Tab-separated table of C-alpha atoms in Angstrom:
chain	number	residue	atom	x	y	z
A	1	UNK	CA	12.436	28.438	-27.913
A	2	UNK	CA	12.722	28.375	-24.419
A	3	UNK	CA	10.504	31.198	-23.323
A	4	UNK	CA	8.219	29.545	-25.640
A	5	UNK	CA	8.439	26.567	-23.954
A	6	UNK	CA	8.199	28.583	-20.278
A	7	UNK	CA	5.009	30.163	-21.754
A	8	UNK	CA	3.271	27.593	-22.713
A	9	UNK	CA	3.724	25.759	-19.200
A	10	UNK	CA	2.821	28.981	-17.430
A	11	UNK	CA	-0.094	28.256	-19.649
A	12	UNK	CA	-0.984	24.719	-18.457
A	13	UNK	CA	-0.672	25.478	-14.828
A	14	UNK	CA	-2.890	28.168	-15.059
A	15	UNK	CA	-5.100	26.088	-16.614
A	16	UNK	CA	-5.464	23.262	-14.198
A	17	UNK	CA	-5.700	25.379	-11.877
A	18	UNK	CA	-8.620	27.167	-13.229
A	19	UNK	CA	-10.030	23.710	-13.398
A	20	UNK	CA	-9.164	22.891	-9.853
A	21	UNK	CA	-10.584	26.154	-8.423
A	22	UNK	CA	-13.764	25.638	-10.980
A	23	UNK	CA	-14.096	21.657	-9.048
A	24	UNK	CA	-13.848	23.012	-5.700
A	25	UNK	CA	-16.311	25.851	-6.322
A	26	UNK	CA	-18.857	23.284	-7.903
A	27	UNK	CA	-21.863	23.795	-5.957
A	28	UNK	CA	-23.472	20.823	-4.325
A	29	UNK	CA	-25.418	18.902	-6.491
A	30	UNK	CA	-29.517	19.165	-6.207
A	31	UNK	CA	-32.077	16.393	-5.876
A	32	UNK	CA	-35.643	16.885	-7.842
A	33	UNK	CA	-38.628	15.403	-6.137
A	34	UNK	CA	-40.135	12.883	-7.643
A	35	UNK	CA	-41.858	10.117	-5.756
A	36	UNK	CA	-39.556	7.378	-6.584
A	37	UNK	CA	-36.012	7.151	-6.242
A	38	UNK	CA	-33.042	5.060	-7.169
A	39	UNK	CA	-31.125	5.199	-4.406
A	40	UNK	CA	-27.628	3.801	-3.982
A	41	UNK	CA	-26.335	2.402	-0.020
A	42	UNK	CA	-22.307	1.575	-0.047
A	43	UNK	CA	-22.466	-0.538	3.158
A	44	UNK	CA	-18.705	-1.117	4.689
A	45	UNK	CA	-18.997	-4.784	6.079
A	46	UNK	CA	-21.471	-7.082	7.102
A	47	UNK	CA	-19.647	-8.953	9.755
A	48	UNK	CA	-21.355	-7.926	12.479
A	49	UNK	CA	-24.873	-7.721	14.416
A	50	UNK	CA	-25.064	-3.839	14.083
A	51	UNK	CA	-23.915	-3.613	10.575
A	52	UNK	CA	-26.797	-6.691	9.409
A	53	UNK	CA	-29.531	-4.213	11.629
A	54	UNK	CA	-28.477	-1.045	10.008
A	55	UNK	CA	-28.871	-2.737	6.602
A	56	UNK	CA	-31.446	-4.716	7.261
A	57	UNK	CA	-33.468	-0.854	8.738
A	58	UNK	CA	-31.958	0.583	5.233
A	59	UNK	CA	-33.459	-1.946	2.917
A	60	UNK	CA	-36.871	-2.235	4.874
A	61	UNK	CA	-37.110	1.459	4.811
A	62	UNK	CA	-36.662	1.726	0.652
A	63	UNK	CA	-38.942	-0.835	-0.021
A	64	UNK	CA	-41.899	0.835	2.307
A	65	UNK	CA	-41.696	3.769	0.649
A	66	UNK	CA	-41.265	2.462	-3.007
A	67	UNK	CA	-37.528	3.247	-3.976
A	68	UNK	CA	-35.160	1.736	-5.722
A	69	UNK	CA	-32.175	0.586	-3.489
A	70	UNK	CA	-28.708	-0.623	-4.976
A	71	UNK	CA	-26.810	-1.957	-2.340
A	72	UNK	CA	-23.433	-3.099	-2.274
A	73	UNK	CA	-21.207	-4.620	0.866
A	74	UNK	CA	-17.494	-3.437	1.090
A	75	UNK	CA	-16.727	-6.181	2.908
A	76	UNK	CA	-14.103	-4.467	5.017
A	77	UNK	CA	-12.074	-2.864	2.085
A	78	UNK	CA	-11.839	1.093	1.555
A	79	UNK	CA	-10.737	0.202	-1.941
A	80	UNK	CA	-13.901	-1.885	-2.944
A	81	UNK	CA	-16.041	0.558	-1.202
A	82	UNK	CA	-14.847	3.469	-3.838
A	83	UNK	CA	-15.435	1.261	-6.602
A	84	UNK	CA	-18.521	0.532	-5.284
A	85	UNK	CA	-19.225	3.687	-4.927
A	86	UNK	CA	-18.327	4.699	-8.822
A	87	UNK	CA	-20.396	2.110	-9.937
A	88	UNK	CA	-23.485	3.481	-8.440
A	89	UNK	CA	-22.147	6.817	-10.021
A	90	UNK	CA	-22.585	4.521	-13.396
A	91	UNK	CA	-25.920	3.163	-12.943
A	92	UNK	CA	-26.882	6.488	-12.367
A	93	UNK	CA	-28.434	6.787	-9.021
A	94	UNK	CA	-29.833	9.661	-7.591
A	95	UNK	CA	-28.299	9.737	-4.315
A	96	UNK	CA	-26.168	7.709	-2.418
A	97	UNK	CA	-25.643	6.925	0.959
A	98	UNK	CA	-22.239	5.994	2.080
A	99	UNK	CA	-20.841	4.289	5.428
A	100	UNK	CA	-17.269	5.452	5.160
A	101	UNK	CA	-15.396	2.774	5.918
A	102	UNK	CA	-11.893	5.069	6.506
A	103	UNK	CA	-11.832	9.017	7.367
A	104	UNK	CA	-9.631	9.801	4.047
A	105	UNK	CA	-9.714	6.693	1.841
A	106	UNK	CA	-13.324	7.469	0.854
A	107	UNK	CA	-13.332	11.182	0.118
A	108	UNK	CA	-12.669	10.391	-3.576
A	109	UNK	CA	-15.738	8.407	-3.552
A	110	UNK	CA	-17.428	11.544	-1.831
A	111	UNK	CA	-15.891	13.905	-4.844
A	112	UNK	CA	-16.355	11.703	-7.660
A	113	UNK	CA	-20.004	11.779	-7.143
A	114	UNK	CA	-20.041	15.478	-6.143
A	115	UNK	CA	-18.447	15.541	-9.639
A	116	UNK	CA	-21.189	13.728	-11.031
A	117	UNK	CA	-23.971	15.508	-9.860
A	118	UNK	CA	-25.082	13.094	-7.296
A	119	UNK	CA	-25.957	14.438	-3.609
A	120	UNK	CA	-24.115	12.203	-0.478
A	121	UNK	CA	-25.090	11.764	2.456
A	122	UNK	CA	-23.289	10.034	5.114
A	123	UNK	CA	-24.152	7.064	7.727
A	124	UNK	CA	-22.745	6.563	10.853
A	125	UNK	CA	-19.188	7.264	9.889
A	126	UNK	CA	-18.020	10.554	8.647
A	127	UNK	CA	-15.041	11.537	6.594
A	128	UNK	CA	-11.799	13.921	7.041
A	129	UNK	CA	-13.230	17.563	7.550
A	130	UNK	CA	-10.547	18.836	6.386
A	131	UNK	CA	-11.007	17.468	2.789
A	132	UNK	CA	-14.510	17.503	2.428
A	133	UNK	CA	-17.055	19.685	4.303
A	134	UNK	CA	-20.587	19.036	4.697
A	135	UNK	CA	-23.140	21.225	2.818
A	136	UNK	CA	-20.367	21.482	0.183
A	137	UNK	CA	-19.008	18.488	-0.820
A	138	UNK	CA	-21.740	16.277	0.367
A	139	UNK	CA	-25.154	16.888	2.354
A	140	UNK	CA	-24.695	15.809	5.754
A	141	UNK	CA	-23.238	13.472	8.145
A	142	UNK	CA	-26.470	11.564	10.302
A	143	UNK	CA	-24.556	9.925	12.963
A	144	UNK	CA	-24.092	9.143	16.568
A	145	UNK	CA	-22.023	11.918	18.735
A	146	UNK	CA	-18.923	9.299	19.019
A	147	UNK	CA	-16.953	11.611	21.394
A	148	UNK	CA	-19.921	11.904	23.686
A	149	UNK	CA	-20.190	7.822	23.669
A	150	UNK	CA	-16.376	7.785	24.653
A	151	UNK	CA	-16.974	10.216	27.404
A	152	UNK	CA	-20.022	8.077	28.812
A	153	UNK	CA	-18.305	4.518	28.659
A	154	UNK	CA	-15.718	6.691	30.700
A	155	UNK	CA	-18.108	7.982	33.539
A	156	UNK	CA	-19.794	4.345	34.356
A	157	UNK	CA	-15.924	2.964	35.211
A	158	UNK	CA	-15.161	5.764	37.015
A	159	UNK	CA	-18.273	5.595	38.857
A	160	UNK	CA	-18.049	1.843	39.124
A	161	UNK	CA	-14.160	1.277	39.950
A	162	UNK	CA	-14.370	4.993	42.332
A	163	UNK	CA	-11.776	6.234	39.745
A	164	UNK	CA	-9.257	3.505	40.007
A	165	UNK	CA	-8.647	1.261	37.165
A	166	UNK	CA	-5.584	-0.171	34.891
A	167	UNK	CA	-7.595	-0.789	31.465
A	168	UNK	CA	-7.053	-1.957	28.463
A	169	UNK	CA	-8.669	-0.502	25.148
A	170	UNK	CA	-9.429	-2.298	22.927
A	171	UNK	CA	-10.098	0.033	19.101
A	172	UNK	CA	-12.362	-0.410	16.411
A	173	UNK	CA	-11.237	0.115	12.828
A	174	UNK	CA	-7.597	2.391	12.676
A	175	UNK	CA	-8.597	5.549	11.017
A	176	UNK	CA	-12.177	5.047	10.984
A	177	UNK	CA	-14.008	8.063	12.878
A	178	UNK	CA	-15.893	6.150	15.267
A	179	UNK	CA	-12.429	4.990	16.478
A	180	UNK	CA	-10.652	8.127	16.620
A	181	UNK	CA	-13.444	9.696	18.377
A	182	UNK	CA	-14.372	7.199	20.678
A	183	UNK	CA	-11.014	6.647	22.367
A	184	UNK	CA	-10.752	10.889	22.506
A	185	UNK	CA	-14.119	10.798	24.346
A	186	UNK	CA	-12.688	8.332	26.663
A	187	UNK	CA	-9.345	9.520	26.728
A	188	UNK	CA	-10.467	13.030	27.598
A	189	UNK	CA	-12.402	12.349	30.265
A	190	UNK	CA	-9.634	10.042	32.122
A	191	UNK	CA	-7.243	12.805	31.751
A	192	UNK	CA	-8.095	14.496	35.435
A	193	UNK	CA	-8.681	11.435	36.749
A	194	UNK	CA	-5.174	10.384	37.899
A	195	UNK	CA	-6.125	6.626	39.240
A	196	UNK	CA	-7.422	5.558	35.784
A	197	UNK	CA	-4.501	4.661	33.355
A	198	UNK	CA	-4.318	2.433	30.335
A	199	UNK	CA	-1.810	0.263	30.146
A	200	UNK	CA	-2.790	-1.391	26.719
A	201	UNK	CA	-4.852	-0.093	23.482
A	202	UNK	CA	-4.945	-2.059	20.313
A	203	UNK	CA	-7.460	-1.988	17.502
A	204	UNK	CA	-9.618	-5.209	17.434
A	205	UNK	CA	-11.307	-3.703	14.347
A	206	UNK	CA	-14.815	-4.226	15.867
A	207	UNK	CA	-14.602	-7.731	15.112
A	208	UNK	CA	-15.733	-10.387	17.632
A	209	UNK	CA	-12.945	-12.544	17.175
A	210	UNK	CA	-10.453	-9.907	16.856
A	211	UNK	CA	-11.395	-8.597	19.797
A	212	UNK	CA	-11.008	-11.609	21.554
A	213	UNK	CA	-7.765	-12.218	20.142
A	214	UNK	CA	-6.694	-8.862	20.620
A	215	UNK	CA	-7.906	-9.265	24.605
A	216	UNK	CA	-6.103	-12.504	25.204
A	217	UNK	CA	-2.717	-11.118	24.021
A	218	UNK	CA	-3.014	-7.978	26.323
A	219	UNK	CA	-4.300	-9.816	28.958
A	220	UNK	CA	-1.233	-12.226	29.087
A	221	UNK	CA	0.987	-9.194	28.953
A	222	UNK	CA	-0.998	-7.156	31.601
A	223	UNK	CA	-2.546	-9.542	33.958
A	224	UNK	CA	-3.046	-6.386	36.345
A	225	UNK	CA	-5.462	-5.061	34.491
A	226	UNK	CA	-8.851	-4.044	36.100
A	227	UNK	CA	-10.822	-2.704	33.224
A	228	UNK	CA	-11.466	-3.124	29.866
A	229	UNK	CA	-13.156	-0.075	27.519
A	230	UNK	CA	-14.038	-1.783	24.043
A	231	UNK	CA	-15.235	0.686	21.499
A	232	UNK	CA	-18.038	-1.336	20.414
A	233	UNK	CA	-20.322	-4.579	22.164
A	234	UNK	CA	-18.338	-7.285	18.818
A	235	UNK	CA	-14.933	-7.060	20.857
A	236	UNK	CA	-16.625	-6.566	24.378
A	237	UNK	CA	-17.747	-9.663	24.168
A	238	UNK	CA	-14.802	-11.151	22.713
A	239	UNK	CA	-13.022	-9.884	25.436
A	240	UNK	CA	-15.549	-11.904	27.752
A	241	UNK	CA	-14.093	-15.438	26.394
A	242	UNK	CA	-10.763	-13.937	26.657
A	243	UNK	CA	-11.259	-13.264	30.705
A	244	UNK	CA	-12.948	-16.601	30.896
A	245	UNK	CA	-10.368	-18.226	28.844
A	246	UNK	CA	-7.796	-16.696	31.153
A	247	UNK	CA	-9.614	-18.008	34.420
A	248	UNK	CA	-10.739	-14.567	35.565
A	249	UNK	CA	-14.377	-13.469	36.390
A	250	UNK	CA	-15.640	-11.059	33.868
A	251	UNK	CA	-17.893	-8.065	35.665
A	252	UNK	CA	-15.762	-9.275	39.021
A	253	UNK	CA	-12.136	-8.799	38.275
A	254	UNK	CA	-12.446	-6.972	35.199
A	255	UNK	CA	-15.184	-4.688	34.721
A	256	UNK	CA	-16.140	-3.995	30.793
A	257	UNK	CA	-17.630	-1.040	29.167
A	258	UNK	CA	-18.575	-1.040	25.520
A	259	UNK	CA	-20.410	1.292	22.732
A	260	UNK	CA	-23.299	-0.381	20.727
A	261	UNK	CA	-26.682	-1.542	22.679
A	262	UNK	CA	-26.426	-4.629	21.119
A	263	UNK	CA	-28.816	-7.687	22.592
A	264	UNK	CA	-25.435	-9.998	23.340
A	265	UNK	CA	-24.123	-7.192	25.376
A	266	UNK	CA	-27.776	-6.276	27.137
A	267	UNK	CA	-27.887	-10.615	28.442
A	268	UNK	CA	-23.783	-9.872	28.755
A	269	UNK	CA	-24.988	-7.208	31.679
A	270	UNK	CA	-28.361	-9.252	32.704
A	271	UNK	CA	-25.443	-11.720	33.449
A	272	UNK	CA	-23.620	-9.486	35.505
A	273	UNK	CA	-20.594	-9.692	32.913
A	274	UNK	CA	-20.620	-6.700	32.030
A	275	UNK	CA	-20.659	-3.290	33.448
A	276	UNK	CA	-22.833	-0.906	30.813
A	277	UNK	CA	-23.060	-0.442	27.315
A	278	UNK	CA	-23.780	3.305	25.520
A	279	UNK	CA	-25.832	2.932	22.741
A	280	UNK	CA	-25.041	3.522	19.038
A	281	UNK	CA	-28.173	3.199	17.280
A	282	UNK	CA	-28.195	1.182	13.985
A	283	UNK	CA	-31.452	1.895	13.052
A	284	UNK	CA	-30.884	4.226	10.218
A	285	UNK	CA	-33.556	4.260	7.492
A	286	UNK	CA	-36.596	5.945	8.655
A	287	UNK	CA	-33.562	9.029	9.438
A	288	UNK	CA	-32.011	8.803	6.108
A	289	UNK	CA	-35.077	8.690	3.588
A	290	UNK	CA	-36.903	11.674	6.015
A	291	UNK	CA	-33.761	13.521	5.016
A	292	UNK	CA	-33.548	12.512	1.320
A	293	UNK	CA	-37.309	13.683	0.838
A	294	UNK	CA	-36.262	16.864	3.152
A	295	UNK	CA	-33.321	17.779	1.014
A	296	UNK	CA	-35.586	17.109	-2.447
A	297	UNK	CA	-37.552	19.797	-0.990
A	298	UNK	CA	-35.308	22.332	-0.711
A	299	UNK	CA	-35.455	22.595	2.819
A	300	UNK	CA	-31.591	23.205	4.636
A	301	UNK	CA	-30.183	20.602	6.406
A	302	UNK	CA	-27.846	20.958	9.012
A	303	UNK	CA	-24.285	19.433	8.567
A	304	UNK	CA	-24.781	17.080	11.185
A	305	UNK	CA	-27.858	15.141	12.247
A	306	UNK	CA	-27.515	13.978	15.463
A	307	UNK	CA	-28.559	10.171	16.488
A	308	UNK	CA	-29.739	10.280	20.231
A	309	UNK	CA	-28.407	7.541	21.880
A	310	UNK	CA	-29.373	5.553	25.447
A	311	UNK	CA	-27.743	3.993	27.828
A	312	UNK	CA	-27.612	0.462	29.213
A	313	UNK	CA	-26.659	-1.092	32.711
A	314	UNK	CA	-28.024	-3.180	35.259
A	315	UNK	CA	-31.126	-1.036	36.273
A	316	UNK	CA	-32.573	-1.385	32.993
A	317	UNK	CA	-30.956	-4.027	30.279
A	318	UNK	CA	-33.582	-6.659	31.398
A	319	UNK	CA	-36.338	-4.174	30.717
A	320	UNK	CA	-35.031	-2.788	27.623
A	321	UNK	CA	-33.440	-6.074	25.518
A	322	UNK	CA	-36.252	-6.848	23.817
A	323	UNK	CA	-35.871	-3.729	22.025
A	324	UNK	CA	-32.132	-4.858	21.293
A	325	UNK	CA	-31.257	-5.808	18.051
């Protein structure tokens, strides 16, 4: 009885994980070419300027070419976003674009539709490489190089404050990769530079008001600081009220550097509030359909597809914010 009981769960094991190896080996799923497509976008939040533009470029891109968008708004939840994202597996899209909202929370979304048969590709946020890989699990990441936007936000203070500055950091989303990769691009590049030190980081989770709330709290417990590096233009200019709040000068007694490009932050510099701005570019649809239709083809598309980003400060916001979103 017993070694037929032993057997027979020797027998299940093997079996799931025959099924497990036969899931991961699943090749990624196709796309046939056809000239209209329904097309699924799981936005993350629209609570902010950059997220409205990037939806507003996604929608205004579907309908010039003819497709059928189904869009859905997370609305700051990882949780929603996955069902969101398994509904669109239900109404039987043909693709879907995601905007992770979380590195790991969202690569069951990324599976399940893998699973299904329906090709992912990924907006401005990626997911944990360790648990899904590109050109596997899902077709590509199109994205801004977030490290590279860290490292750049880094160089202007240095170059501004001579490489002397106590700042204060102020984080987008925990665990999204925008965050993590933004304060290592920073965080990297301050590491030889012994006169640049932060003395405060807390996540403001890209909101405006966050970010100013976030700003005041650190600014009451560090009123030394010099410098504040917000991780995008929402909490920059959060952290504006905060210093005015507080009876300092922004631009004068603290100088602020920020990711995004937004308009707000382009008048913010204009205004000589703040120091520069790298941009993250939330114009995503003309990027994302060329690579749907690329992909349909057959052609191979690289596992990351790079957003080229600019950069704003005094010598040429004024020239450049009417192109600001």
């Amino acid at each position: 009885m017993l070694r037929r009981t032993f057997l027979a769960l020797a027998a299940g094991v093997a079996t799931i994980g025959l099924a497990a190896g036969a899931a991961s080996a699943q090749e990624l799923p196709k796309l046939k070419q056809k000239d209209k497509y329904k097309v699924g976008f799981a936005q993350t939040e629209s609570n902010n300027p950059w997220r409205i533009a990037q939806t507003e470029s996604m929608k205004a891109e579907a309908a010039k070419l003819g497709h059928q968008l189904v869009y859905t708004d997370a609305a700051g939840s990882a949780a929603k976003q996955v069902a969101d994202v398994n509904s669109m597996i239900a109404q039987g899209v043909d693709l879907i674009f995601l905007a992770p909202r979380e590195e790991k929370p969202l690569i069951p979304a990324v599976m399940a539709a893998k699973k299904a048969g329906i090709p992912v590709v990924l907006l401005d946020r990626n997911v944990d490489q360790s648990l899904a890989k590109a050109g596997k699990d899902y077709v590509t990441f199109i994205g801004s190089d977030f490290v590279d936007e860290g490292r750049r936000a880094a160089e202007a203070l240095d170059k501004a404050t001579n490489g002397t500055a106590k700042i204060i950091q102020l984080e987008g989303t925990t665990g999204s990769s925008p965050a993590n990769d933004r304060r290592k691009g920073f965080e990297d590049y301050i590491k030889n530079k012994p006169g640049m030190k932060i003395i405060a980081s807390q996540s403001g989770d890209f909101a405006r008001d966050k970010g100013r709330q976030v700003a005041e709290t650190l600014l009451q417990a560090h009123p030394d600081a010099t410098a504040i590096y917000a991780h995008n233009d929402e909490m920059a200019i959060g952290a504006i009220s905060a210093l005015e709040a507080a009876g300092k000068k922004p631009g004068k007694d603290v100088q602020i550097v920020s990711i995004d490009g937004t308009r707000d932050a382009l008048q913010a510099i204009i205004d000589g509030k703040m120091l520069a701005t790298v941009e993250c570019n939330p114009k995503f649809g003309p990027k994302a359909f060329e690579t749907l239709a690329r992909y349909a083809k057959g052609e191979q598309i690289q596992p990351w597809v790079v957003n080229t980003d600019r950069f704003f400060d005094k010598s040429n916001a004024a020239q450049l914010i009417s192109d600001a979103y």
